Amino acid sequence: MSNRVFYYDALRAISIIGIVFCHVGIFFLSQGVNNPYFPVTAFFDCFREFSIPIFVMLSGALLINRRESLTKFFKKRLSRLLIPFFFWVLIYIAYSVVFIDHGFNLKNAVDIFFGTSGTLGVLFWFIWMIVICYLGIFAINKIIEYGSKNWQNFDKKFILALIILSVIYIALSEFGLFDPYSSKPLYFISFMTYIVIGYFIANNDYLGDKLSSKVVVVLALIVSIALYSYYVFGFVVPQSLLNNHFAYKSYFNLLILVLSVSVFVFFKYLSKTKYLEAIEQNNLGSALTLISKYSYGIYLCHYVVIFSLKRNFTRFFLDMNFIISIPFMVICSLVISLVILWALDKIPVLNKFSGIN
């Protein structure tokens, strides 16, 4: 019997879809902010603003407060993370050699490996961030394990302290008093804020003690829609037009934090109603579970799929109305990625590289 939590699957699936929308959106953003379809492009591209935080929050929900040895923790986590990653790095390097650089370039290969901006492997920054966050999660778990032996309710008090520090950290970043982007290691470590917040939301039910699940769902939905609409049409679009380049906020921003939390809360409390249970039992639920299972593999392979579609069908997608072409390109990218990963998963040895969860 599966021990999967469906609302986690739903969040993970929506997050990876949001990331694909972002990377497809970047292609259309290259047409410039003065393009008449720019507001549509910005709407789709900005899905990343809550997708990346939710991905990270799910890691916290699943991994914090676990009792595992160093060997078990990292053997289990890093093998699943790095083995598919190394495979896809080689694919990206080979693709770059054949179709972009038309020859091997050592610097470009290294840049792809480390997820350097401006290369085909730009998305691989996320892998290194997760590796660093795993170190942070393990340290938090060991502190909780030690503290719980000596003090009552230490885990709850410690996590609450980390939550307060995380919100303060994000506030300091928003008001320019601290810069998480001053170095890559600091930027990666900064995502620990979302790790602890994800654990806290998933494992506490303060709202449920005071309000019915339906009320929380409605409130969370209203907040999510209002904040996202304001962010896209009240900040991104006008600021981009004003400055003549795409403008967006950092992940370490109170608006992005509240938006990400409200989306997470929406799905958590929707799972306590009959509506999400009904979705889980139908075709939509099966699709979300499938996408969730392959979400890591989709993350690793989708960018080269998008690049291939762009390289071969640029005019086809750009000549369409962007309201249609962006979702259509996302669907194509997801379907092709899933087919590739499904095929890998059926082949001995190569199934290690599918990234199935």
Coordinates of C-alpha atoms in Angstrom, one line a residue:
M1 CA 0.0 0.0 0.0
S2 CA 1.4 3.4 -1.0
N3 CA 2.3 5.8 1.8
R4 CA 2.3 8.9 -0.5
V5 CA 0.6 12.0 0.7
F6 CA -1.5 13.2 -2.2
Y7 CA -1.4 16.9 -1.4
Y8 CA 2.4 16.7 -1.4
D9 CA 2.1 15.1 -4.9
A10 CA -0.3 17.8 -6.0
L11 CA 2.1 20.6 -4.8
R12 CA 5.1 18.9 -6.3
A13 CA 3.4 18.4 -9.7
I14 CA 2.1 22.0 -9.8
S15 CA 5.6 23.3 -8.8
I16 CA 7.4 21.4 -11.6
I17 CA 4.7 22.6 -14.1
G18 CA 5.3 26.1 -12.8
I19 CA 9.0 25.8 -13.4
V20 CA 8.4 24.5 -17.0
F21 CA 6.1 27.5 -17.6
C22 CA 8.9 29.8 -16.4
H23 CA 11.5 28.3 -18.7
V24 CA 9.1 28.3 -21.6
G25 CA 8.2 31.9 -20.7
I26 CA 11.9 33.0 -20.9
F27 CA 11.9 32.1 -24.6
F28 CA 8.9 34.3 -25.2
L29 CA 10.3 37.1 -23.0
S30 CA 13.1 37.4 -25.5
Q31 CA 10.6 39.2 -27.7
G32 CA 10.9 42.2 -25.4
V33 CA 8.7 43.9 -22.8
N34 CA 7.1 46.1 -25.4
N35 CA 5.6 43.1 -27.1
P36 CA 1.7 43.3 -26.9
Y37 CA 1.7 39.8 -25.3
F38 CA 4.2 40.8 -22.6
P39 CA 1.6 40.8 -19.7
V40 CA 0.5 37.2 -20.8
T41 CA 4.2 36.1 -20.9
A42 CA 4.9 37.7 -17.5
F43 CA 1.8 36.0 -16.0
F44 CA 3.1 32.5 -17.0
D45 CA 6.7 33.2 -16.3
C46 CA 6.1 34.3 -12.8
F47 CA 4.8 30.9 -11.8
R48 CA 8.4 30.2 -10.7
E49 CA 8.1 32.7 -7.9
F50 CA 6.1 30.2 -5.8
S51 CA 7.1 27.0 -7.6
I52 CA 10.8 27.0 -6.4
P53 CA 9.9 27.9 -2.8
I54 CA 7.2 25.2 -2.6
F55 CA 9.7 22.6 -4.0
V56 CA 12.1 23.5 -1.2
M57 CA 9.3 23.6 1.4
L58 CA 8.4 20.0 0.5
S59 CA 11.9 18.9 1.3
G60 CA 11.6 20.4 4.7
A61 CA 8.1 18.9 5.3
L62 CA 9.5 15.4 4.4
L63 CA 13.0 15.4 5.9
I64 CA 13.2 17.6 9.0
N65 CA 13.0 15.8 12.4
R66 CA 14.0 12.4 11.0
R67 CA 16.3 10.2 13.0
E68 CA 18.9 8.9 10.5
S69 CA 22.7 8.4 10.6
L70 CA 24.9 10.5 8.5
T71 CA 25.7 7.6 6.2
K72 CA 22.0 6.6 5.7
F73 CA 20.8 10.2 5.3
F74 CA 23.3 11.1 2.6
K75 CA 23.5 7.7 0.9
K76 CA 19.8 7.7 0.5
R77 CA 19.4 11.4 -0.5
L78 CA 22.5 12.1 -2.5
S79 CA 22.5 8.9 -4.5
R80 CA 19.0 9.7 -5.7
L81 CA 19.9 13.3 -6.3
L82 CA 23.3 13.0 -7.9
I83 CA 23.2 9.8 -10.0
P84 CA 20.5 11.2 -12.4
F85 CA 22.1 14.6 -12.3
F86 CA 25.5 13.3 -13.5
F87 CA 23.8 11.5 -16.4
W88 CA 21.8 14.5 -17.5
V89 CA 24.9 16.8 -17.2
L90 CA 26.6 14.5 -19.8
I91 CA 23.5 14.7 -22.0
Y92 CA 23.5 18.5 -21.8
I93 CA 27.2 18.8 -22.5
A94 CA 26.9 16.5 -25.5
Y95 CA 23.9 18.5 -26.8
S96 CA 25.8 21.7 -26.4
V97 CA 28.9 20.2 -28.2
V98 CA 26.8 19.1 -31.2
F99 CA 24.1 21.8 -31.5
I100 CA 25.4 24.9 -29.8
D101 CA 29.2 25.1 -29.6
H102 CA 29.9 22.7 -32.5
G103 CA 32.9 21.3 -30.6
F104 CA 34.0 20.5 -27.1
N105 CA 34.7 23.5 -24.8
L106 CA 36.0 22.5 -21.4
K107 CA 35.0 25.8 -19.7
N108 CA 31.4 25.5 -21.1
A109 CA 31.2 21.9 -19.8
V110 CA 32.3 23.0 -16.3
D111 CA 29.9 25.9 -16.4
I112 CA 27.0 23.5 -17.4
F113 CA 28.0 21.2 -14.5
F114 CA 27.8 24.0 -12.0
G115 CA 24.7 25.6 -13.4
T116 CA 26.3 28.8 -14.5
S117 CA 23.9 31.4 -15.9
G118 CA 24.0 31.8 -19.7
T119 CA 24.7 28.1 -20.4
L120 CA 22.4 25.3 -21.3
G121 CA 22.8 23.9 -17.8
V122 CA 21.6 27.1 -16.1
L123 CA 18.9 25.1 -14.2
F124 CA 21.5 22.9 -12.4
W125 CA 22.1 25.6 -9.8
F126 CA 19.1 24.1 -8.1
I127 CA 20.9 20.8 -7.6
W128 CA 23.8 22.4 -5.7
M129 CA 21.4 24.4 -3.6
I130 CA 19.6 21.2 -2.6
V131 CA 22.9 19.5 -1.7
I132 CA 23.8 22.4 0.6
C133 CA 20.2 22.4 2.1
Y134 CA 20.6 18.6 2.8
L135 CA 23.6 19.5 4.9
G136 CA 21.5 22.0 6.7
I137 CA 18.6 19.6 7.2
F138 CA 21.0 17.0 8.6
A139 CA 22.5 19.5 11.1
I140 CA 19.0 20.6 12.2
N141 CA 17.9 17.0 12.7
K142 CA 21.0 16.3 14.8
I143 CA 20.4 19.4 17.0
I144 CA 16.8 18.3 17.5
E145 CA 17.8 14.8 18.3
Y146 CA 20.3 16.0 20.9
G147 CA 18.1 18.7 22.4
S148 CA 15.1 16.4 22.7
K149 CA 17.1 14.1 25.0
N150 CA 17.8 16.9 27.4
W151 CA 14.8 19.3 27.2
Q152 CA 11.1 18.8 26.9
N153 CA 9.4 20.0 23.7
F154 CA 12.8 21.1 22.4
D155 CA 11.9 20.3 18.8
K156 CA 8.9 22.6 18.8
K157 CA 10.7 25.4 20.5
F158 CA 13.8 25.1 18.2
I159 CA 11.7 25.0 15.0
L160 CA 9.7 28.0 16.2
A161 CA 12.9 29.9 16.8
L162 CA 14.1 29.0 13.3
I163 CA 10.8 30.2 11.8
I164 CA 11.2 33.6 13.5
L165 CA 14.8 33.9 12.4
S166 CA 13.8 32.9 8.8
V167 CA 11.1 35.6 8.6
I168 CA 13.5 38.2 10.0
Y169 CA 16.1 37.1 7.5
I170 CA 13.7 37.4 4.6
A171 CA 12.5 40.8 5.9
L172 CA 16.1 42.0 6.1
S173 CA 16.7 40.9 2.6
E174 CA 13.6 42.7 1.3
F175 CA 14.5 46.0 2.9
G176 CA 18.1 45.8 1.6
L177 CA 19.7 45.3 5.0
F178 CA 21.1 42.0 3.9
D179 CA 22.0 40.6 0.5
P180 CA 21.5 36.8 0.0
Y181 CA 22.9 37.2 -3.5
S182 CA 26.3 38.5 -2.4
S183 CA 27.7 35.0 -2.9
K184 CA 26.4 31.7 -4.3
P185 CA 27.0 29.7 -1.1
L186 CA 25.0 32.3 0.9
Y187 CA 22.3 32.3 -1.7
F188 CA 22.0 28.6 -1.5
I189 CA 22.0 28.5 2.3
S190 CA 19.3 31.1 2.3
F191 CA 16.8 28.6 1.1
M192 CA 17.0 27.0 4.5
T193 CA 14.4 29.6 5.4
Y194 CA 11.8 27.8 3.2
I195 CA 13.0 24.4 4.4
V196 CA 12.0 25.1 8.0
I197 CA 8.9 27.0 7.0
G198 CA 7.7 24.0 4.9
Y199 CA 8.2 21.7 7.9
F200 CA 6.4 24.0 10.2
I201 CA 3.3 24.4 8.0
A202 CA 3.1 20.7 7.2
N203 CA 3.3 19.6 10.8
N204 CA 1.3 22.2 12.6
D205 CA -2.5 22.8 12.6
Y206 CA -3.0 26.2 14.3
L207 CA -5.4 27.3 11.6
G208 CA -7.3 24.1 11.7
D209 CA -7.8 24.5 15.5
K210 CA -9.6 27.8 15.0
L211 CA -11.3 27.6 11.5
S212 CA -13.0 24.9 9.5
S213 CA -10.9 23.5 6.6
K214 CA -13.3 25.0 4.0
V215 CA -12.8 28.5 5.5
V216 CA -9.0 28.1 5.4
V217 CA -9.1 26.9 1.8
V218 CA -11.2 29.8 0.7
L219 CA -9.1 32.4 2.6
A220 CA -5.8 30.8 1.3
L221 CA -7.2 30.8 -2.3
I222 CA -8.2 34.4 -2.1
V223 CA -4.8 35.5 -0.7
S224 CA -3.0 33.4 -3.3
I225 CA -4.9 34.9 -6.2
A226 CA -4.8 38.4 -4.9
L227 CA -1.0 38.4 -4.1
Y228 CA -0.1 36.7 -7.5
S229 CA -2.3 39.2 -9.4
Y230 CA -0.8 42.1 -7.6
Y231 CA 2.7 40.8 -8.1
V232 CA 2.3 40.3 -11.8
F233 CA 0.1 43.2 -12.8
G234 CA 0.9 45.6 -10.0
F235 CA 4.7 45.1 -9.9
V236 CA 6.3 43.0 -12.7
V237 CA 4.4 44.4 -15.7
P238 CA 4.5 48.1 -14.8
Q239 CA 8.1 48.0 -13.5
S240 CA 9.3 46.1 -16.6
L241 CA 7.7 48.6 -18.9
L242 CA 9.1 51.5 -16.9
N243 CA 12.6 50.1 -16.9
N244 CA 12.4 48.5 -20.4
H245 CA 13.6 45.1 -19.1
F246 CA 12.0 42.3 -17.2
A247 CA 11.7 43.1 -13.5
Y248 CA 11.0 40.6 -10.7
K249 CA 11.5 40.2 -7.0
S250 CA 13.9 37.9 -5.1
Y251 CA 12.6 34.7 -3.6
F252 CA 13.6 36.2 -0.3
N253 CA 10.8 38.7 -0.2
L254 CA 7.8 38.9 2.1
L255 CA 5.3 39.0 -0.7
I256 CA 6.8 35.8 -2.3
L257 CA 7.0 34.2 1.1
V258 CA 3.3 34.8 1.9
L259 CA 2.3 33.8 -1.6
S260 CA 4.2 30.5 -1.3
V261 CA 2.8 29.8 2.1
S262 CA -0.7 30.5 1.1
V263 CA -0.5 28.1 -1.9
F264 CA 0.9 25.4 0.4
V265 CA -1.8 26.1 3.0
F266 CA -4.5 25.9 0.4
F267 CA -3.5 22.4 -0.7
K268 CA -2.9 21.2 2.9
Y269 CA -6.4 22.1 4.0
L270 CA -8.0 21.2 0.7
S271 CA -6.7 17.7 1.5
K272 CA -8.9 17.7 4.6
T273 CA -12.0 18.2 2.4
K274 CA -13.8 15.8 0.1
Y275 CA -12.8 17.8 -3.0
L276 CA -9.1 16.8 -3.1
E277 CA -10.0 13.3 -2.3
A278 CA -12.3 13.2 -5.3
I279 CA -9.5 14.6 -7.5
E280 CA -7.2 11.9 -6.2
Q281 CA -9.5 9.2 -7.4
N282 CA -10.0 10.6 -11.0
N283 CA -7.8 11.0 -14.1
L284 CA -6.5 14.4 -12.9
G285 CA -5.3 12.9 -9.7
S286 CA -3.5 10.1 -11.6
A287 CA -1.8 12.7 -13.8
L288 CA -0.7 14.8 -10.9
T289 CA 0.7 11.7 -9.1
L290 CA 2.5 10.7 -12.3
I291 CA 4.1 14.1 -12.8
S292 CA 5.0 14.2 -9.1
K293 CA 6.8 10.8 -9.3
Y294 CA 8.8 12.0 -12.3
S295 CA 9.2 15.6 -11.1
Y296 CA 12.9 15.5 -10.4
G297 CA 13.5 13.8 -13.8
I298 CA 11.3 16.4 -15.5
Y299 CA 13.4 19.1 -13.8
L300 CA 16.6 17.6 -15.1
C301 CA 15.5 17.0 -18.7
H302 CA 12.9 19.5 -19.6
Y303 CA 15.2 22.4 -20.3
V304 CA 17.0 20.6 -23.2
V305 CA 13.6 19.6 -24.5
I306 CA 12.4 23.2 -24.5
F307 CA 15.7 24.3 -26.2
S308 CA 15.1 21.7 -28.9
L309 CA 11.6 22.8 -29.5
K310 CA 12.7 26.4 -29.6
R311 CA 15.6 25.5 -32.0
N312 CA 13.3 23.6 -34.4
F313 CA 9.9 25.3 -34.1
T314 CA 10.6 28.9 -33.3
R315 CA 8.3 30.5 -35.9
F316 CA 5.5 28.0 -35.2
F317 CA 5.3 29.0 -31.6
L318 CA 5.9 32.7 -32.0
D319 CA 3.3 33.1 -34.8
M320 CA 0.6 31.8 -32.5
N321 CA -1.3 33.9 -29.9
F322 CA 1.0 33.6 -26.8
I323 CA -2.1 32.8 -24.7
I324 CA -2.2 29.5 -26.6
S325 CA 1.4 29.0 -27.6
I326 CA 2.9 29.2 -24.1
P327 CA 0.7 26.5 -22.5
F328 CA 0.9 24.4 -25.7
M329 CA 4.8 24.5 -25.6
V330 CA 4.6 23.6 -21.9
I331 CA 2.3 20.6 -22.6
C332 CA 4.7 19.5 -25.4
S333 CA 7.7 19.8 -23.1
L334 CA 6.0 17.9 -20.3
V335 CA 4.8 15.1 -22.5
I336 CA 8.1 14.7 -24.3
S337 CA 10.0 14.7 -21.0
L338 CA 7.6 12.1 -19.5
V339 CA 8.0 9.9 -22.5
I340 CA 11.8 10.0 -22.3
L341 CA 11.7 9.3 -18.5
W342 CA 9.2 6.6 -18.8
A343 CA 11.4 4.9 -21.5
L344 CA 14.5 5.2 -19.3
D345 CA 12.6 3.8 -16.4
K346 CA 11.8 0.6 -18.4
I347 CA 15.4 -0.1 -19.3
P348 CA 17.7 -1.8 -16.8
V349 CA 20.7 0.3 -15.6
L350 CA 19.3 3.4 -17.4
N351 CA 16.3 3.4 -15.0
K352 CA 18.6 4.8 -12.4
F353 CA 18.7 8.1 -14.4
S354 CA 14.9 8.6 -14.6
G355 CA 14.8 10.5 -11.2
I356 CA 11.6 8.7 -10.3
N357 CA 10.4 9.6 -6.8

